[in-house]
Short mmCIF file of C-alpha atoms in Angstrom, two decimals:
data_model
loop_
_atom_site.label_atom_id
_atom_site.label_comp_id
_atom_site.label_asym_id
_atom_site.label_seq_id
_atom_site.Cartn_x
_atom_site.Cartn_y
_atom_site.Cartn_z
CA MET A 56 319.60 -1.96 -70.59
CA ASN A 57 317.62 0.43 -69.19
CA ASN A 58 314.21 -0.20 -66.78
CA GLY A 59 312.21 1.16 -69.52
CA TYR A 60 313.23 -1.27 -72.23
CA LYS A 61 313.29 -3.95 -69.72
CA ALA A 62 308.97 -3.12 -69.06
CA LEU A 63 308.74 -2.70 -72.71
CA LEU A 64 310.40 -6.07 -73.46
CA SER A 65 308.51 -7.87 -70.70
CA ALA A 66 305.13 -6.65 -71.75
CA THR A 67 305.71 -7.52 -75.52
CA LEU A 68 306.63 -10.81 -74.60
CA LEU A 69 303.54 -10.95 -72.41
CA ALA A 70 301.14 -10.07 -75.02
CA ASN A 71 302.37 -12.42 -77.28
CA PHE A 72 302.68 -15.28 -75.31
CA GLY A 73 298.82 -14.57 -74.97
CA ASP A 74 298.21 -14.57 -78.11
CA ASN A 75 300.09 -17.42 -79.02
CA LEU A 76 298.16 -19.40 -76.67
CA ILE A 77 294.97 -18.42 -78.42
CA GLY A 78 296.42 -20.27 -81.21
CA PRO A 79 294.98 -23.40 -81.05
CA PHE A 80 291.80 -22.68 -80.06
CA TYR A 81 291.07 -20.34 -82.88
CA ALA A 82 289.22 -23.04 -85.21
CA ILE A 83 287.27 -23.97 -82.76
CA PHE A 84 285.92 -20.69 -81.74
CA VAL A 85 285.57 -19.78 -85.95
CA GLU A 86 283.54 -23.25 -86.66
CA LYS A 87 281.52 -22.51 -83.41
CA ILE A 88 280.43 -19.10 -84.56
CA GLY A 89 279.54 -20.75 -88.21
CA GLY A 90 282.94 -20.34 -90.02
CA SER A 91 284.78 -23.50 -92.15
CA ILE A 92 288.80 -24.40 -91.52
CA LEU A 93 289.00 -22.93 -95.09
CA ASP A 94 287.57 -19.22 -93.50
CA MET A 95 289.66 -19.33 -90.46
CA GLY A 96 292.54 -19.89 -93.14
CA TYR A 97 291.77 -16.40 -94.99
CA SER A 98 291.29 -14.80 -92.04
CA VAL A 99 295.05 -15.70 -90.57
CA THR A 100 296.42 -14.89 -94.09
CA VAL A 101 294.40 -12.04 -94.56
CA PHE A 102 295.84 -10.88 -91.05
CA SER A 103 299.18 -11.86 -91.44
CA ILE A 104 299.11 -9.45 -94.55
CA CYS A 105 297.93 -6.45 -93.08
CA THR A 106 300.19 -6.98 -90.19
CA GLY A 107 303.11 -7.00 -92.79
CA ILE A 108 302.04 -4.44 -94.64
CA LEU A 109 301.17 -1.82 -91.42
CA MET A 110 304.21 -2.95 -90.20
CA ILE A 111 306.44 -1.46 -93.27
CA ILE A 112 304.21 1.66 -93.33
CA VAL A 113 304.74 2.25 -89.15
CA GLY A 114 307.79 1.74 -89.41
CA ARG A 115 308.40 4.53 -91.68
CA VAL A 116 306.48 6.82 -90.05
CA SER A 117 308.03 5.79 -86.66
CA ASP A 118 311.32 7.18 -88.48
CA LYS A 119 310.09 10.50 -88.74
CA ILE A 120 308.25 11.35 -85.50
CA ASN A 121 308.32 10.02 -82.02
CA LYS A 122 308.94 6.65 -81.61
CA GLU A 123 308.02 6.20 -78.32
CA LEU A 124 304.26 7.80 -79.19
CA ILE A 125 304.37 5.57 -81.55
CA THR A 126 305.14 2.34 -79.42
CA ILE A 127 302.54 4.01 -76.89
CA VAL A 128 299.60 4.28 -79.71
CA GLY A 129 300.41 0.80 -80.34
CA TYR A 130 299.95 -0.94 -77.29
CA ALA A 131 296.86 1.11 -76.45
CA LEU A 132 295.03 -0.08 -79.67
CA TYR A 133 296.26 -3.50 -78.71
CA ALA A 134 294.61 -2.98 -75.31
CA LEU A 135 291.13 -1.53 -76.78
CA GLY A 136 291.39 -4.37 -79.37
CA SER A 137 291.46 -7.24 -76.82
CA ILE A 138 289.00 -5.28 -74.44
CA PHE A 139 286.67 -5.13 -77.48
CA ILE A 140 286.99 -8.73 -78.60
CA TYR A 141 286.18 -10.11 -74.60
CA PHE A 142 283.29 -7.93 -74.63
CA TYR A 143 282.14 -8.92 -78.48
CA PHE A 144 281.96 -12.24 -78.01
CA LYS A 145 281.46 -12.47 -74.21
#
């Protein structure tokens, strides 16, 4: 495995690890901003459905154009979204 793939795999593992650490506290966060546990369930469901649909769409697009570009754009959007959430709820 070349160094580029090792770096990409490491970045993905770290990002997913961080996301999964937030999971147990998500219910507390939703209640703190005025939502209920049912609202939390709805938000997780909508997120999961949208993620599944977008995986299919982006997968087909990446088959037609540069896969590396799609990966870079995906990580950039992920980083921007994380920064936005940090400053929005700070």
